[in-house]
Coordinates of C-alpha atoms in Angstrom, one line a residue:
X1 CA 115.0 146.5 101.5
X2 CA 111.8 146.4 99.3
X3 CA 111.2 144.0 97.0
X4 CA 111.1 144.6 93.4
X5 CA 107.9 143.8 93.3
X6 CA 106.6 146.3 96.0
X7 CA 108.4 149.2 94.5
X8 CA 106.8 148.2 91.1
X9 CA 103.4 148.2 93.0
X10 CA 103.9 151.6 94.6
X11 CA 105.5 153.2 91.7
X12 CA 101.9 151.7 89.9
X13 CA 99.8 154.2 92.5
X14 CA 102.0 157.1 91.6
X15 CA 99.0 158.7 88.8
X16 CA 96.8 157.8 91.6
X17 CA 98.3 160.2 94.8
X18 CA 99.1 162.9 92.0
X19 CA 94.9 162.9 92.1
X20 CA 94.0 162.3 95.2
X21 CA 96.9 162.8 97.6
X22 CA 95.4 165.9 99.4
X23 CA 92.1 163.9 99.7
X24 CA 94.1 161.3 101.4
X25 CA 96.3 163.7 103.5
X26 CA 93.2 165.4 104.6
X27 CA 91.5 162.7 105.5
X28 CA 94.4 160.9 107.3
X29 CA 94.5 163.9 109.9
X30 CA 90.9 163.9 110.5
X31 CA 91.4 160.2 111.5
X32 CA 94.8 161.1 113.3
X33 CA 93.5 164.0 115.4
X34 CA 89.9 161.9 116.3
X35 CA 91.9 158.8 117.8
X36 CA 94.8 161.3 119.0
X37 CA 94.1 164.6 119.8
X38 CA 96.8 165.1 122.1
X39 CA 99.0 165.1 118.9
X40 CA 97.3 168.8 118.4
X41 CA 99.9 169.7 120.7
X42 CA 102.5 169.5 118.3
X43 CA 100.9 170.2 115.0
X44 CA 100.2 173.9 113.6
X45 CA 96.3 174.4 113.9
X46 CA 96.4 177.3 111.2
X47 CA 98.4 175.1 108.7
X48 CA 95.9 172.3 109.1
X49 CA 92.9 175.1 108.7
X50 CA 94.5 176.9 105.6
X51 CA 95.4 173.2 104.3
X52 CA 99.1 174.0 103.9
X53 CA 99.9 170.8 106.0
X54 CA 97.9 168.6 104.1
X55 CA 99.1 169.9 100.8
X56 CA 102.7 169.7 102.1
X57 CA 102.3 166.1 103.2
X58 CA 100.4 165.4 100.0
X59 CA 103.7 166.4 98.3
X60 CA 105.9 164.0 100.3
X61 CA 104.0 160.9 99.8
X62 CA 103.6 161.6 96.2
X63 CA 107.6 162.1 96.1
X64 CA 108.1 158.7 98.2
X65 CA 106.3 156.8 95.6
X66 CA 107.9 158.3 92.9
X67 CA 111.4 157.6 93.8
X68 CA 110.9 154.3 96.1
X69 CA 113.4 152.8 93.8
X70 CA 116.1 155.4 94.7
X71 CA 115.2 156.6 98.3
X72 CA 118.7 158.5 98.3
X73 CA 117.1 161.3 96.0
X74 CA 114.7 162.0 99.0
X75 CA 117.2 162.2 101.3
X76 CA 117.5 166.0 101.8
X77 CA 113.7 166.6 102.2
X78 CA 113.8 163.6 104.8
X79 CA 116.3 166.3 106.6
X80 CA 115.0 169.0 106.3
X81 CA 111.5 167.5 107.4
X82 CA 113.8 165.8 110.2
X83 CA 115.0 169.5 111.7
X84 CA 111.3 170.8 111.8
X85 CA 110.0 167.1 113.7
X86 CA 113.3 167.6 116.1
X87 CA 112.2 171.0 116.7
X88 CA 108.8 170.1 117.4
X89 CA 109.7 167.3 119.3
X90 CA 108.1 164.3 117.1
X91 CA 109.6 161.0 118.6
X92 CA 109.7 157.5 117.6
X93 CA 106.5 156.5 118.8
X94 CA 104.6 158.7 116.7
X95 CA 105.8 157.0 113.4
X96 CA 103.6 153.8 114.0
X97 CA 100.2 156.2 114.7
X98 CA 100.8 158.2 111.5
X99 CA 101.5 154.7 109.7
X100 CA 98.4 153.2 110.8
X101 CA 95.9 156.2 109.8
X102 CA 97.9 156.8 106.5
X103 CA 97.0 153.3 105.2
X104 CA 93.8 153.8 106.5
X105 CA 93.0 157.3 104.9
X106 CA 94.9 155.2 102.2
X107 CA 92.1 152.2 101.9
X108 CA 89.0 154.6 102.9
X109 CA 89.6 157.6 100.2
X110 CA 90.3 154.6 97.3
X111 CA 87.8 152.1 98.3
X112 CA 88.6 148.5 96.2
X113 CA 90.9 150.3 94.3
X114 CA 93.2 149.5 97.5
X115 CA 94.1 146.0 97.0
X116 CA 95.6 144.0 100.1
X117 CA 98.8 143.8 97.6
X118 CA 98.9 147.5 97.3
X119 CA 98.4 148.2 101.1
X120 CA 100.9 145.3 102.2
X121 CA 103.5 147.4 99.8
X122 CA 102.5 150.4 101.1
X123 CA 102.8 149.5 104.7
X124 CA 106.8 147.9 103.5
X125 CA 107.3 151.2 102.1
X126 CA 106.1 153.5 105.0
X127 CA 108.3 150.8 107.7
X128 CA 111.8 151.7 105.6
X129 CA 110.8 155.5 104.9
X130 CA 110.0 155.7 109.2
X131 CA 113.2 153.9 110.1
X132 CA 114.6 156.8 108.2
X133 CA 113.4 159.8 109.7
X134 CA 113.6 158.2 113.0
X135 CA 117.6 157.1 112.6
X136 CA 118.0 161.0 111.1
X137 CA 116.4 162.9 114.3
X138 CA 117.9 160.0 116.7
X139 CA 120.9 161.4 116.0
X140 CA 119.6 165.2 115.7
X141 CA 118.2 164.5 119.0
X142 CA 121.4 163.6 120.4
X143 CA 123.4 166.3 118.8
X144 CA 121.4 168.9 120.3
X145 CA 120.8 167.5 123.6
X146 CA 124.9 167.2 123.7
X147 CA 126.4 170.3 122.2
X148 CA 127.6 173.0 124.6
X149 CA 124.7 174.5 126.4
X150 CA 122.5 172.3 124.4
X151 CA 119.3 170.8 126.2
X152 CA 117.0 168.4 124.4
X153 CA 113.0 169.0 124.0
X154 CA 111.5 172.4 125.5
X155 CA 113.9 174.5 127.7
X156 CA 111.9 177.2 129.8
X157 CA 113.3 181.2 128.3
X158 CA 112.1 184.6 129.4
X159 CA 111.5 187.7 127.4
X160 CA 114.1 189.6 128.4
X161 CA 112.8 192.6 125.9
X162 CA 110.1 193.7 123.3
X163 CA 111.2 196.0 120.5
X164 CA 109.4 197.1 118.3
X165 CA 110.8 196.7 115.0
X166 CA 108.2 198.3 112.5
X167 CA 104.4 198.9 112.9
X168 CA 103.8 195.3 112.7
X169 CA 107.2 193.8 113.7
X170 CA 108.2 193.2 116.9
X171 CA 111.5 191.3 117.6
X172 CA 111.7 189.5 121.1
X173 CA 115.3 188.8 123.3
X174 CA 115.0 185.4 125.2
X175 CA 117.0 184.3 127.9
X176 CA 117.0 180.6 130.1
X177 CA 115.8 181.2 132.7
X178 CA 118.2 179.2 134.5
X179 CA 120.8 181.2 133.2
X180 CA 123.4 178.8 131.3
X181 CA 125.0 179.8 128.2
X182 CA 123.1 179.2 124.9
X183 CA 124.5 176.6 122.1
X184 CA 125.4 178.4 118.8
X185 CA 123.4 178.0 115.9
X186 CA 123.7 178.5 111.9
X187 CA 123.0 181.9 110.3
X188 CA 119.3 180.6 109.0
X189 CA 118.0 178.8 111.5
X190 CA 114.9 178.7 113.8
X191 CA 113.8 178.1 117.2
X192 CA 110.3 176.8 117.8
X193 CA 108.5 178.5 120.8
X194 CA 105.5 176.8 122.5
X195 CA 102.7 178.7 124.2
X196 CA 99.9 178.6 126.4
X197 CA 97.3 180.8 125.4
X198 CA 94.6 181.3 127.7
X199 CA 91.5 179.4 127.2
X200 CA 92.6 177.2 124.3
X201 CA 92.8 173.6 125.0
X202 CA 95.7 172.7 123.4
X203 CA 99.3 174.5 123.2
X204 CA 100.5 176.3 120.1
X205 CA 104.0 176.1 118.9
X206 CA 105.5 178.1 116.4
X207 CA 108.8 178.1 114.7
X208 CA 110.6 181.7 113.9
X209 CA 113.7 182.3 112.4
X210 CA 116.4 183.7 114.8
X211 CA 117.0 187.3 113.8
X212 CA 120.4 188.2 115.0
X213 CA 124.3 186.8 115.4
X214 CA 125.5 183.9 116.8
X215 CA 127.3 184.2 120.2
X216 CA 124.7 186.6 122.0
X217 CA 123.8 185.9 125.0
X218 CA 120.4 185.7 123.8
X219 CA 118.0 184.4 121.5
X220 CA 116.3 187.3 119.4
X221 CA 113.4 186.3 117.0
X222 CA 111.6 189.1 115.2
X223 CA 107.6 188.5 114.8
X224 CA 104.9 189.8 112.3
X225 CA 101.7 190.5 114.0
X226 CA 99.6 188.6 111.4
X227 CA 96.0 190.7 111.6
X228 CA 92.6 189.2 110.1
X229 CA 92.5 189.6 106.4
X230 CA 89.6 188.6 103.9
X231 CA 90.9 185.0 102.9
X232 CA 92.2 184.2 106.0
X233 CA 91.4 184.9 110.4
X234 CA 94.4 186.3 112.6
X235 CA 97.5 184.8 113.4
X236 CA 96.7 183.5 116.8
X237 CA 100.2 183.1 118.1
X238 CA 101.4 186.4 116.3
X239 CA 98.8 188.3 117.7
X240 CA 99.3 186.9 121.5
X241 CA 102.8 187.1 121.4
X242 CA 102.6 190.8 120.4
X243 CA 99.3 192.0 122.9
X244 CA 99.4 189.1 125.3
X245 CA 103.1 188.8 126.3
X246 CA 104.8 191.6 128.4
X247 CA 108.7 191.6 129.2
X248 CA 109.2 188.9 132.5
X249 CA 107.2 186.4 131.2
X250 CA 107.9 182.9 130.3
X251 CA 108.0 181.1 127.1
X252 CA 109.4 177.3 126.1
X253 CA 111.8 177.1 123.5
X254 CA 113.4 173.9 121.5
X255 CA 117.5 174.6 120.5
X256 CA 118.1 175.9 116.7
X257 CA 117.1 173.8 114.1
X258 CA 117.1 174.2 110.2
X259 CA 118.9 173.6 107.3
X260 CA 118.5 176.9 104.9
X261 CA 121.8 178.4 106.4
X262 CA 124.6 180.2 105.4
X263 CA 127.9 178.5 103.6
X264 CA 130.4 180.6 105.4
X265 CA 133.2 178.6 103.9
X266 CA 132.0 180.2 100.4
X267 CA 134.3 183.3 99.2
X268 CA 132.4 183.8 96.3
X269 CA 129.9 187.6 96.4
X270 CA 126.4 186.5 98.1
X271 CA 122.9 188.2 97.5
X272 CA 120.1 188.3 100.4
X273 CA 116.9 188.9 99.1
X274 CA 113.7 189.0 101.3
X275 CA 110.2 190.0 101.5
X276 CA 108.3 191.2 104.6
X277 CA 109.0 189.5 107.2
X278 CA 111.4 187.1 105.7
X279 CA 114.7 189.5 106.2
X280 CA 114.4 187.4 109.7
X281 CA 117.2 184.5 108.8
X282 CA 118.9 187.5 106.2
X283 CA 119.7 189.7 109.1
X284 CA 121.1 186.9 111.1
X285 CA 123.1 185.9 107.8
X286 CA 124.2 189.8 107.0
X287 CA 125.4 190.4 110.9
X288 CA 127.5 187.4 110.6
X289 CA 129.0 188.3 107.3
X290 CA 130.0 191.7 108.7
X291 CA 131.5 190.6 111.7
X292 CA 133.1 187.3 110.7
X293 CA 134.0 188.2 106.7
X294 CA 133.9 191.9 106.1
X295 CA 136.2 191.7 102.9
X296 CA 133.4 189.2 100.9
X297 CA 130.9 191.1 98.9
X298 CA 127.3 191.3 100.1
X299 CA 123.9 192.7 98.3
X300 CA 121.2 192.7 100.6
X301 CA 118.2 193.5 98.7
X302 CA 114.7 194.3 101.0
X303 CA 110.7 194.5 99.8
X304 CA 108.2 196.0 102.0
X305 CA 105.4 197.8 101.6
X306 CA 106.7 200.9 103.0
X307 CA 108.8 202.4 105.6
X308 CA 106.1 201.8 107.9
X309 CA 106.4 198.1 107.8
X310 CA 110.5 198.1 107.1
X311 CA 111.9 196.3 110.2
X312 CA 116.0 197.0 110.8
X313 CA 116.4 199.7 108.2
X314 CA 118.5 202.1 110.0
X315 CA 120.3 199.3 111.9
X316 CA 121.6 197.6 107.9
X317 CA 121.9 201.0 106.6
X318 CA 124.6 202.0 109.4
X319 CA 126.3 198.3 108.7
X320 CA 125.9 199.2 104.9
X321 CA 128.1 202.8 105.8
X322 CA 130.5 200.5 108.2
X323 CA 131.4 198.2 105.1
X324 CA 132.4 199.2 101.9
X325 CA 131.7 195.6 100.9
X326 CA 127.7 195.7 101.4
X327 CA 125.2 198.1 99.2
X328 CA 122.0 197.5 100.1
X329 CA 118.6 198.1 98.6
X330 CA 114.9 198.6 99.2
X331 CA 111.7 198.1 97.1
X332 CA 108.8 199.8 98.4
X333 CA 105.4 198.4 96.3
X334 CA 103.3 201.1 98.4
X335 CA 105.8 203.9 99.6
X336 CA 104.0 206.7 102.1
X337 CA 104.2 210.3 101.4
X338 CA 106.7 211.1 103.8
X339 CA 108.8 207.9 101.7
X340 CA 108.6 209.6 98.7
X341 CA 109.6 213.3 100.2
X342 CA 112.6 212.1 102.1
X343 CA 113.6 209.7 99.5
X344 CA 114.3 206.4 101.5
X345 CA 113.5 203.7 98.9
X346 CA 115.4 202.4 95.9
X347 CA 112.5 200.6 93.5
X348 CA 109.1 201.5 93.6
X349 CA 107.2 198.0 92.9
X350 CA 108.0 194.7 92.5
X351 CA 111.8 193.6 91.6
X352 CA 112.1 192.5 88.1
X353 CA 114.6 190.7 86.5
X354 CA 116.1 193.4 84.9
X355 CA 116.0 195.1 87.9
X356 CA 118.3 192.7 89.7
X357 CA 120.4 192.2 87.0
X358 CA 121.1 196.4 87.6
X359 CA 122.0 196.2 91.3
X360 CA 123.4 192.3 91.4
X361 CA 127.1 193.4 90.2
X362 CA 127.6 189.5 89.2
X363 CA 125.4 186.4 88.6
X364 CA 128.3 184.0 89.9
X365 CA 127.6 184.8 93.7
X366 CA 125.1 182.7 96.3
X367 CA 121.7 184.0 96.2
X368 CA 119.5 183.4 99.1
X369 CA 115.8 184.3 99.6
X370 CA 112.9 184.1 101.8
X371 CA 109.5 185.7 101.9
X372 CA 105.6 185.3 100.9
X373 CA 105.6 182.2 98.5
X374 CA 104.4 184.3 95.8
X375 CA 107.3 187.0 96.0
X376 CA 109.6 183.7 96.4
X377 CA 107.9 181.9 92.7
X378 CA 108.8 185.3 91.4
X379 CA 112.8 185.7 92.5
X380 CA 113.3 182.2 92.0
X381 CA 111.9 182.2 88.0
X382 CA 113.8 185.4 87.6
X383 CA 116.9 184.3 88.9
X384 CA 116.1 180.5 86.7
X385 CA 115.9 182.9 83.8
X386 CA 119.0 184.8 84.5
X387 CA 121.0 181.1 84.3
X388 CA 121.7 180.9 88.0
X389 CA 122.3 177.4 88.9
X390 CA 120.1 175.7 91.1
X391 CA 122.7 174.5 93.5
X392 CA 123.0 178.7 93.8
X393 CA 119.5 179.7 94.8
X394 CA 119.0 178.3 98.0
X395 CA 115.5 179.4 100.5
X396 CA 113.4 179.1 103.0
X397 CA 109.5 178.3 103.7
X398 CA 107.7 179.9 106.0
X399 CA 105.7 176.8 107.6
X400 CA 104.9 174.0 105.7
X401 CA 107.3 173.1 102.4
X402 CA 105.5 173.9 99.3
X403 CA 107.0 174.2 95.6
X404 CA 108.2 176.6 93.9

């Protein structure tokens, strides 16, 4: 337990990390990844190049402080943040390195303005926070490694097929390779796959959100090939798993993991909105509702750019035509010709309150949504505006937690 007087001293640097917490952050991995660089094994190069990570971690620290005095209101992000270091398999001796630099960032980026008092609290604080995450993924660790089929780090898959989805998605099948059944998993949740891409030092590992039912006898993730754009380079992994992977070879995988997942114990009508590429954890969610709860109301509500980029269109359409209890929906911001002439789109643009409000038969339902952040601020104030609860809007990041 903290003292009183430590949490009044951290609670005292709280206007100070809302300033320069990303200065800290960023400096603490340039110090982390100098002394260990085999730690750029686990860590999303691209996140720490775009800054997402540091931003993200920025965030965390800044929320620690604030609520040092009632650690319980952080416990979900601890959990969440838990799922994603089980994934990537962080362990317990990592805690101490990251504790060390962070003080040190800490002292370097505020010079004098870093008393011994306020890194001695610090240092208190960052012990109880550690014991945390590490007591939370102990037992993550050991629920994985001991559910039925479960195995604990990086199990050794093959892609069993590549199918393309779209002109940019392409969803992958992965079996083990030593052929034991797989564990089940949440409607919502993600596997992380870690690569070897030729002539990089380090591995890459990536986390995508399983695309299909429980109880297949495979894995099934569905991937955008992310190509160079103006304010940012290619998606390295993306781009090898789609040109540099062929059907045969071998990939590692870590078991489901995750905590944006479907309440199937909910009867209430639920409402799956997604941009892009984020229909991945709706279509796992939408094939479970239809084969486990047909009766229970579904809206499944899709933006892409076009048909060209609309991944599992005709597959939802048939479900839509199976059961009476699903309509679905799709917004096309930049519909093709050949859209337009045979009429496959529903909204042209971007969905708007009102919109939603004319498709969404009733506001007391479960809304989930994933996406690009931006699409994501946009639901999310919309459906604030409409009066849904917060409890009721539930989603998922993409990478790195941000706000919305």
């Amino acid at each position: 337990m903290l003292s009183q007087h430590a949490i009044n001293i951290i609670k005292s640097t709280v206007p100070v990390l809302e300033i320069h917490g990303t200065t800290i952050t960023k400096r603490f991995y340039e110090m982390l990844f100098t002394s260990h660089p085999e730690l750029l094994n686990i860590f999303n190069h691209a996140n720490q190049k775009q800054g997402k990570q540091q931003t993200a971690l920025a965030n965390a620290v800044y929320a620690a402080a604030l609520h040092i005095d009632r650690l319980e209101a952080i416990l979900p992000v601890v959990k969440q943040i838990s799922h994603k270091h089980r994934s990537l398999g962080v362990k317990p001796e990592h805690y101490p390195i990251v504790g060390q630099h962070l003080l040190a960032a800490i002292q370097e980026v505020l010079g004098d303005a870093a008393t011994p008092e306020i890194l001695q609290a610090w240092a208190e604080a960052y012990g109880i926070i550690a014991d945390a995450f590490i007591g939370v993924e102990a037992d993550m660790y050991h629920q994985t490694e001991t559910q039925k089929g479960g195995w604990s780090d990086f199990k050794r898959f093959r892609i069993a097929r590549k199918v393309k989805e779209s002109d940019v998605i392409t969803s992958f099948y992965l079996m083990p390779e030593d052929g034991a059944p797989l564990p089940t998993f949440e409607p919502g949740q993600y596997i992380s796959i870690k690569l070897e891409i030729p002539g990089d030092t380090y591995t890459h590992i990536r986390q995508y959100s399983l695309s299909d039912a429980p109880g297949k006898p495979y894995y099934r993730i569905s991937v955008k090939r992310e190509d160079p754009m103006a304010d940012r380079p290619e998606g390295k992994v993306s781009m090898f798993l789609h040109q540099g992977t062929k059907e045969g070879d071998a990939v590692l995988l870590s078991a489901p993991a995750g905590d944006f997942t479907l309440d199937q114990q909910d009867s209430r009508p639920v409402v799956l909105i997604s941009g892009g590429v984020g229909l991945t954890p709706m279509v796992s969610m939408l094939q479970t509702l239809t084969a486990t709860n047909p009766e229970r109301q579904v809206t499944f509500i899709h933006a892409a750019q076009n048909g060209q980029h609309h991944a599992f269109k005709g597959s939802i359409e048939e479900l839509a035509i199976q059961h009476p209890a699903l309509n679905v929906y799709w917004c096309y911001d930049k519909p093709t010709a050949s859209d337009r002439a045979e009429n496959t789109f529903h909204r042209e643009g971007y969905m708007t309150l009102d919109w939603l409000q004319s498709v969404v038969p009733t506001s007391a339902a479960s809304f989930y949504f994933c996406g690009p952040v931006p699409f994501m601020k946009t639901i999310n104030n919309a459906l604030r505006e409409w009066g849904i609860p917060e409890e009721d809007r539930r989603f998922e990041f993409f990478g790195p937690a941000g706000s919305l």
